[in-house]
Amino acid sequence: MKVLGVNGSARKTWNTATLLQKALDGAASQGAETKLIHLYDLNFKGCKSCFSCKTKGGKSYGKCASQDDLTPILKEIETADALILASPIYFWGVSGEMKSFIERLVFPFYRYAKPDAPNASLFPRKINTAFIYTMNTTEEQMKAAGGESLAALNKRFLGNVFGKTPESLMSFNTYQFDDYSKIDQERFSEEVKAARRKEFFPQDCEKAFEMGKRFAQSN
Ligand SMILES: Cc1cc2nc3c(=O)[nH]c(=O)nc-3n(C[C@H](O)[C@H](O)[C@H](O)COP(=O)(O)O)c2cc1C
């Protein structure tokens, strides 16, 4: 049982990576082998629209033909039993690195099949997937900004390719800077953020841990 986590934040010890690590810890607590991949350590580009992965009879059919640091990661994902992606929200999307990663991950397995056709995915198995999001705003602000539709779209893409219904975990109102007094900002109160980090972030960590545990138990 192998559970892979992919971190789309440049910060390896902050909100996104912490939640992802908790999810992997949950899986490991049930005996799963886990691995955390930091996208910002890798040199790679998004999809180049070469369509090698969709060329009938081609040697890259169903696989990404681009060769870079993502190539071995995509290969490893083919043998994973669960996959957890995690990203900070940047301008109401996922981070640029995560977006490029999703293009390279999802497109090769995604067939332009007829709607609702049973053979729409080239991924050989059905595995659990999840997306963890962290963001500065509150849940209410996220809803007002349409953040739920972003999560729903990612759920659809992941579900279409990897088979099982994906899970989403959102962590709101995260603590963003080492020292709020040094940053030019008038919007956030350090006290509110610190209180939030103390009270709610551990609850999100617990939810992530439980999700990882569930994934490991369900295989
Ligand atoms: C370039 C940039 C854009 C951001 N855009 C948003 C945004 O649109 N909405 C939001 O709620 N937070 C936004 N944030 C805040 C981050 O999503 C939030 O601080 C997140 O928890 C950071 O994750 P990390 O601590 O793992 O790096 C932005 C941060 C940066 C650096």
mmCIF file of C-alpha atoms and ligand atoms in Angstrom:
data_model
loop_
_atom_site.group_PDB
_atom_site.id
_atom_site.type_symbol
_atom_site.label_atom_id
_atom_site.label_comp_id
_atom_site.label_asym_id
_atom_site.label_seq_id
_atom_site.Cartn_x
_atom_site.Cartn_y
_atom_site.Cartn_z
ATOM 1 C CA MET A 1 0.000 0.000 0.000
ATOM 2 C CA LYS A 2 1.698 3.177 -1.199
ATOM 3 C CA VAL A 3 0.326 6.690 -0.587
ATOM 4 C CA LEU A 4 1.945 9.603 -2.411
ATOM 5 C CA GLY A 5 1.558 13.261 -1.407
ATOM 6 C CA VAL A 6 2.365 16.157 -3.733
ATOM 7 C CA ASN A 7 3.048 19.584 -2.217
ATOM 8 C CA GLY A 8 2.287 22.587 -4.419
ATOM 9 C CA SER A 9 3.606 25.175 -1.944
ATOM 10 C CA ALA A 10 7.175 26.462 -2.052
ATOM 11 C CA ARG A 11 7.186 26.440 1.748
ATOM 12 C CA LYS A 12 8.110 23.008 3.052
ATOM 13 C CA THR A 13 7.140 23.501 6.686
ATOM 14 C CA TRP A 14 4.101 25.774 6.493
ATOM 15 C CA ASN A 15 0.359 25.222 6.256
ATOM 16 C CA THR A 16 0.024 23.164 3.073
ATOM 17 C CA ALA A 17 3.006 20.886 3.665
ATOM 18 C CA THR A 18 2.007 20.393 7.318
ATOM 19 C CA LEU A 19 -1.501 19.210 6.418
ATOM 20 C CA LEU A 20 -0.155 16.982 3.670
ATOM 21 C CA GLN A 21 2.375 15.435 6.048
ATOM 22 C CA LYS A 22 -0.442 14.806 8.572
ATOM 23 C CA ALA A 23 -2.431 12.973 5.898
ATOM 24 C CA LEU A 24 0.623 10.840 5.098
ATOM 25 C CA ASP A 25 1.186 10.239 8.831
ATOM 26 C CA GLY A 26 -2.401 8.968 9.042
ATOM 27 C CA ALA A 27 -1.747 6.542 6.194
ATOM 28 C CA ALA A 28 1.580 5.478 7.741
ATOM 29 C CA SER A 29 -0.188 4.810 11.066
ATOM 30 C CA GLN A 30 -2.017 1.990 9.228
ATOM 31 C CA GLY A 31 1.201 0.557 7.789
ATOM 32 C CA ALA A 32 1.190 2.350 4.420
ATOM 33 C CA GLU A 33 4.416 3.301 2.691
ATOM 34 C CA THR A 34 4.310 7.078 2.131
ATOM 35 C CA LYS A 35 6.275 9.666 0.177
ATOM 36 C CA LEU A 36 5.982 13.452 0.050
ATOM 37 C CA ILE A 37 7.035 15.145 -3.196
ATOM 38 C CA HIS A 38 7.796 18.882 -3.164
ATOM 39 C CA LEU A 39 7.001 20.267 -6.620
ATOM 40 C CA TYR A 40 9.180 23.348 -6.044
ATOM 41 C CA ASP A 41 12.250 21.058 -5.819
ATOM 42 C CA LEU A 42 11.610 19.858 -9.363
ATOM 43 C CA ASN A 43 12.447 21.384 -12.698
ATOM 44 C CA PHE A 44 9.459 20.860 -14.964
ATOM 45 C CA LYS A 45 6.967 22.532 -17.267
ATOM 46 C CA GLY A 46 3.236 22.130 -17.842
ATOM 47 C CA CYS A 47 1.635 20.310 -20.773
ATOM 48 C CA LYS A 48 3.078 21.339 -24.165
ATOM 49 C CA SER A 49 0.014 20.156 -26.061
ATOM 50 C CA CYS A 50 2.075 17.756 -28.205
ATOM 51 C CA PHE A 51 -0.696 15.095 -28.100
ATOM 52 C CA SER A 52 1.865 12.247 -28.039
ATOM 53 C CA CYS A 53 -0.186 10.821 -25.158
ATOM 54 C CA LYS A 54 -3.216 10.656 -27.448
ATOM 55 C CA THR A 55 -1.583 9.523 -30.701
ATOM 56 C CA LYS A 56 -3.043 6.162 -31.741
ATOM 57 C CA GLY A 57 -0.365 3.460 -31.715
ATOM 58 C CA GLY A 58 2.288 5.975 -30.633
ATOM 59 C CA LYS A 59 4.995 4.952 -28.173
ATOM 60 C CA SER A 60 3.812 7.521 -25.634
ATOM 61 C CA TYR A 61 0.118 6.676 -25.852
ATOM 62 C CA GLY A 62 -1.384 7.179 -22.374
ATOM 63 C CA LYS A 63 1.907 8.605 -21.059
ATOM 64 C CA CYS A 64 3.409 12.071 -20.953
ATOM 65 C CA ALA A 65 6.179 12.338 -23.566
ATOM 66 C CA SER A 66 7.868 15.350 -21.935
ATOM 67 C CA GLN A 67 11.110 14.373 -20.225
ATOM 68 C CA ASP A 68 12.056 16.334 -17.121
ATOM 69 C CA ASP A 69 12.100 15.992 -13.325
ATOM 70 C CA LEU A 70 8.397 15.092 -13.345
ATOM 71 C CA THR A 71 8.940 12.014 -15.543
ATOM 72 C CA PRO A 72 9.944 9.597 -12.704
ATOM 73 C CA ILE A 73 7.240 11.052 -10.427
ATOM 74 C CA LEU A 74 4.514 10.381 -13.009
ATOM 75 C CA LYS A 75 5.862 6.839 -13.392
ATOM 76 C CA GLU A 76 5.752 6.304 -9.637
ATOM 77 C CA ILE A 77 2.152 7.530 -9.478
ATOM 78 C CA GLU A 78 1.174 4.679 -11.815
ATOM 79 C CA THR A 79 1.953 2.262 -8.967
ATOM 80 C CA ALA A 80 0.424 4.343 -6.134
ATOM 81 C CA ASP A 81 -2.631 3.153 -4.208
ATOM 82 C CA ALA A 82 -3.660 6.671 -3.169
ATOM 83 C CA LEU A 83 -2.663 10.152 -4.229
ATOM 84 C CA ILE A 84 -3.061 13.341 -2.185
ATOM 85 C CA LEU A 85 -2.438 16.735 -3.796
ATOM 86 C CA ALA A 86 -2.054 19.866 -1.682
ATOM 87 C CA SER A 87 -1.821 23.502 -2.708
ATOM 88 C CA PRO A 88 -2.118 26.990 -1.323
ATOM 89 C CA ILE A 89 -4.759 29.096 -3.046
ATOM 90 C CA TYR A 90 -3.060 31.701 -5.227
ATOM 91 C CA PHE A 91 -5.376 34.245 -6.873
ATOM 92 C CA TRP A 92 -8.288 31.866 -6.503
ATOM 93 C CA GLY A 93 -6.628 28.967 -8.192
ATOM 94 C CA VAL A 94 -3.996 26.433 -7.185
ATOM 95 C CA SER A 95 -0.322 27.469 -7.349
ATOM 96 C CA GLY A 96 1.250 27.652 -10.817
ATOM 97 C CA GLU A 97 3.432 24.610 -10.093
ATOM 98 C CA MET A 98 0.400 22.574 -9.005
ATOM 99 C CA LYS A 99 -1.530 23.636 -12.109
ATOM 100 C CA SER A 100 1.346 22.536 -14.371
ATOM 101 C CA PHE A 101 1.595 19.277 -12.457
ATOM 102 C CA ILE A 102 -2.147 18.563 -12.858
ATOM 103 C CA GLU A 103 -1.882 19.120 -16.622
ATOM 104 C CA ARG A 104 0.957 16.600 -16.879
ATOM 105 C CA LEU A 105 -0.703 14.139 -14.494
ATOM 106 C CA VAL A 106 -4.295 14.113 -15.695
ATOM 107 C CA PHE A 107 -4.174 14.755 -19.446
ATOM 108 C CA PRO A 108 -2.294 11.583 -20.536
ATOM 109 C CA PHE A 109 -4.808 9.347 -18.725
ATOM 110 C CA TYR A 110 -7.822 11.362 -19.857
ATOM 111 C CA ARG A 111 -9.467 10.090 -23.046
ATOM 112 C CA TYR A 112 -11.603 12.294 -25.233
ATOM 113 C CA ALA A 113 -14.306 9.660 -24.901
ATOM 114 C CA LYS A 114 -18.022 10.173 -25.373
ATOM 115 C CA PRO A 115 -19.636 11.719 -22.271
ATOM 116 C CA ASP A 116 -20.168 9.105 -19.524
ATOM 117 C CA ALA A 117 -18.371 6.409 -21.555
ATOM 118 C CA PRO A 118 -16.964 3.677 -19.273
ATOM 119 C CA ASN A 119 -13.539 3.788 -20.963
ATOM 120 C CA ALA A 120 -12.798 7.487 -20.400
ATOM 121 C CA SER A 121 -9.671 6.864 -18.293
ATOM 122 C CA LEU A 122 -6.435 5.118 -19.255
ATOM 123 C CA PHE A 123 -5.315 4.859 -15.618
ATOM 124 C CA PRO A 124 -5.221 1.088 -15.020
ATOM 125 C CA ARG A 125 -6.814 0.984 -11.550
ATOM 126 C CA LYS A 126 -9.238 2.847 -9.287
ATOM 127 C CA ILE A 127 -7.452 4.644 -6.447
ATOM 128 C CA ASN A 128 -8.365 7.144 -3.730
ATOM 129 C CA THR A 129 -7.413 10.744 -4.354
ATOM 130 C CA ALA A 130 -7.786 13.973 -2.405
ATOM 131 C CA PHE A 131 -7.028 17.649 -2.688
ATOM 132 C CA ILE A 132 -5.966 19.726 0.318
ATOM 133 C CA TYR A 133 -6.267 23.518 -0.070
ATOM 134 C CA THR A 134 -4.996 26.195 2.303
ATOM 135 C CA MET A 135 -5.980 29.852 2.058
ATOM 136 C CA ASN A 136 -5.870 33.198 3.782
ATOM 137 C CA THR A 137 -9.569 33.900 3.595
ATOM 138 C CA THR A 138 -12.425 32.695 5.741
ATOM 139 C CA GLU A 139 -14.870 30.018 4.631
ATOM 140 C CA GLU A 140 -17.495 32.694 3.902
ATOM 141 C CA GLN A 141 -15.075 34.703 1.735
ATOM 142 C CA MET A 142 -14.038 31.525 -0.086
ATOM 143 C CA LYS A 143 -17.664 30.736 -0.916
ATOM 144 C CA ALA A 144 -18.318 34.314 -2.066
ATOM 145 C CA ALA A 145 -15.262 34.122 -4.349
ATOM 146 C CA GLY A 146 -16.455 30.853 -5.962
ATOM 147 C CA GLY A 147 -13.780 28.687 -4.354
ATOM 148 C CA GLU A 148 -16.180 25.773 -4.149
ATOM 149 C CA SER A 149 -16.410 25.533 -7.922
ATOM 150 C CA LEU A 150 -12.599 25.293 -8.156
ATOM 151 C CA ALA A 151 -12.677 22.354 -5.747
ATOM 152 C CA ALA A 152 -15.598 20.771 -7.615
ATOM 153 C CA LEU A 153 -13.746 20.993 -10.941
ATOM 154 C CA ASN A 154 -10.581 19.433 -9.526
ATOM 155 C CA LYS A 155 -12.727 16.709 -7.965
ATOM 156 C CA ARG A 156 -14.261 15.984 -11.334
ATOM 157 C CA PHE A 157 -10.905 15.729 -13.141
ATOM 158 C CA LEU A 158 -9.362 13.516 -10.461
ATOM 159 C CA GLY A 159 -12.488 11.370 -10.197
ATOM 160 C CA ASN A 160 -12.747 10.878 -13.962
ATOM 161 C CA VAL A 161 -9.177 9.640 -14.206
ATOM 162 C CA PHE A 162 -8.522 7.846 -10.921
ATOM 163 C CA GLY A 163 -11.947 6.260 -10.548
ATOM 164 C CA LYS A 164 -12.947 6.754 -6.932
ATOM 165 C CA THR A 165 -14.779 9.851 -5.669
ATOM 166 C CA PRO A 166 -12.056 12.309 -4.552
ATOM 167 C CA GLU A 167 -12.079 14.029 -1.176
ATOM 168 C CA SER A 168 -11.428 17.747 -0.560
ATOM 169 C CA LEU A 169 -10.097 19.358 2.593
ATOM 170 C CA MET A 170 -10.006 23.148 2.933
ATOM 171 C CA SER A 171 -8.074 24.983 5.614
ATOM 172 C CA PHE A 172 -9.183 28.601 5.988
ATOM 173 C CA ASN A 173 -7.728 31.794 7.462
ATOM 174 C CA THR A 174 -4.212 30.387 7.672
ATOM 175 C CA TYR A 175 -1.278 32.042 9.409
ATOM 176 C CA GLN A 176 0.764 33.547 6.584
ATOM 177 C CA PHE A 177 3.897 35.396 7.753
ATOM 178 C CA ASP A 178 6.656 34.773 10.310
ATOM 179 C CA ASP A 179 6.193 38.255 11.730
ATOM 180 C CA TYR A 180 3.059 40.241 10.831
ATOM 181 C CA SER A 181 4.606 43.489 12.123
ATOM 182 C CA LYS A 182 7.260 43.429 9.362
ATOM 183 C CA ILE A 183 4.835 43.012 6.483
ATOM 184 C CA ASP A 184 3.085 45.839 4.678
ATOM 185 C CA GLN A 185 -0.518 44.804 5.233
ATOM 186 C CA GLU A 186 -3.566 46.367 6.908
ATOM 187 C CA ARG A 187 -6.052 43.578 6.414
ATOM 188 C CA PHE A 188 -5.149 40.922 8.955
ATOM 189 C CA SER A 189 -4.835 40.923 12.701
ATOM 190 C CA GLU A 190 -1.905 38.874 13.968
ATOM 191 C CA GLU A 191 -3.896 38.077 17.145
ATOM 192 C CA VAL A 192 -6.852 36.698 15.172
ATOM 193 C CA LYS A 193 -4.552 34.679 12.932
ATOM 194 C CA ALA A 194 -2.582 33.311 15.899
ATOM 195 C CA ALA A 195 -5.802 32.346 17.705
ATOM 196 C CA ARG A 196 -7.071 30.674 14.574
ATOM 197 C CA ARG A 197 -3.805 28.779 14.160
ATOM 198 C CA LYS A 198 -4.014 27.610 17.766
ATOM 199 C CA GLU A 199 -7.660 26.558 17.740
ATOM 200 C CA PHE A 200 -8.631 25.531 14.191
ATOM 201 C CA PHE A 201 -5.439 24.483 12.411
ATOM 202 C CA PRO A 202 -4.957 21.479 14.727
ATOM 203 C CA GLN A 203 -8.529 20.415 13.856
ATOM 204 C CA ASP A 204 -7.651 20.584 10.152
ATOM 205 C CA CYS A 205 -4.517 18.543 10.872
ATOM 206 C CA GLU A 206 -6.680 15.942 12.587
ATOM 207 C CA LYS A 207 -9.045 15.824 9.581
ATOM 208 C CA ALA A 208 -6.040 15.328 7.278
ATOM 209 C CA PHE A 209 -4.676 12.549 9.500
ATOM 210 C CA GLU A 210 -8.051 10.771 9.497
ATOM 211 C CA MET A 211 -8.309 11.056 5.730
ATOM 212 C CA GLY A 212 -4.883 9.431 5.274
ATOM 213 C CA LYS A 213 -5.906 6.717 7.713
ATOM 214 C CA ARG A 214 -9.148 6.059 5.794
ATOM 215 C CA PHE A 215 -7.259 5.820 2.507
ATOM 216 C CA ALA A 216 -4.839 3.261 3.936
ATOM 217 C CA GLN A 217 -7.661 1.237 5.467
ATOM 218 C CA SER A 218 -9.774 1.199 2.329
ATOM 219 C CA ASN A 219 -7.267 -0.735 0.215
HETATM 220 C C1 LIG B 1 0.953 34.814 -4.596
HETATM 221 C C2 LIG B 1 -0.085 34.561 -3.538
HETATM 222 C C3 LIG B 1 -1.427 34.623 -3.869
HETATM 223 C C4 LIG B 1 -2.404 34.331 -2.910
HETATM 224 N N1 LIG B 1 -3.736 34.387 -3.264
HETATM 225 C C5 LIG B 1 -4.681 34.055 -2.350
HETATM 226 C C6 LIG B 1 -6.065 34.057 -2.700
HETATM 227 O O1 LIG B 1 -6.458 34.353 -3.835
HETATM 228 N N2 LIG B 1 -6.973 33.706 -1.748
HETATM 229 C C7 LIG B 1 -6.586 33.346 -0.476
HETATM 230 O O2 LIG B 1 -7.446 33.031 0.341
HETATM 231 N N3 LIG B 1 -5.273 33.322 -0.125
HETATM 232 C C8 LIG B 1 -4.324 33.659 -1.026
HETATM 233 N N4 LIG B 1 -2.992 33.615 -0.677
HETATM 234 C C9 LIG B 1 -2.617 33.142 0.680
HETATM 235 C C10 LIG B 1 -2.205 31.664 0.710
HETATM 236 O O3 LIG B 1 -3.123 30.863 -0.008
HETATM 237 C C11 LIG B 1 -2.180 31.136 2.151
HETATM 238 O O4 LIG B 1 -1.350 31.949 2.935
HETATM 239 C C12 LIG B 1 -1.721 29.688 2.178
HETATM 240 O O5 LIG B 1 -2.118 29.084 3.381
HETATM 241 C C13 LIG B 1 -0.208 29.582 2.032
HETATM 242 O O6 LIG B 1 0.174 28.236 2.084
HETATM 243 P P1 LIG B 1 1.598 27.833 2.724
HETATM 244 O O7 LIG B 1 1.610 28.372 4.127
HETATM 245 O O8 LIG B 1 1.629 26.362 2.691
HETATM 246 O O9 LIG B 1 2.643 28.425 1.864
HETATM 247 C C14 LIG B 1 -2.018 33.963 -1.585
HETATM 248 C C15 LIG B 1 -0.640 33.913 -1.267
HETATM 249 C C16 LIG B 1 0.319 34.221 -2.222
HETATM 250 C C17 LIG B 1 1.785 34.155 -1.859
#
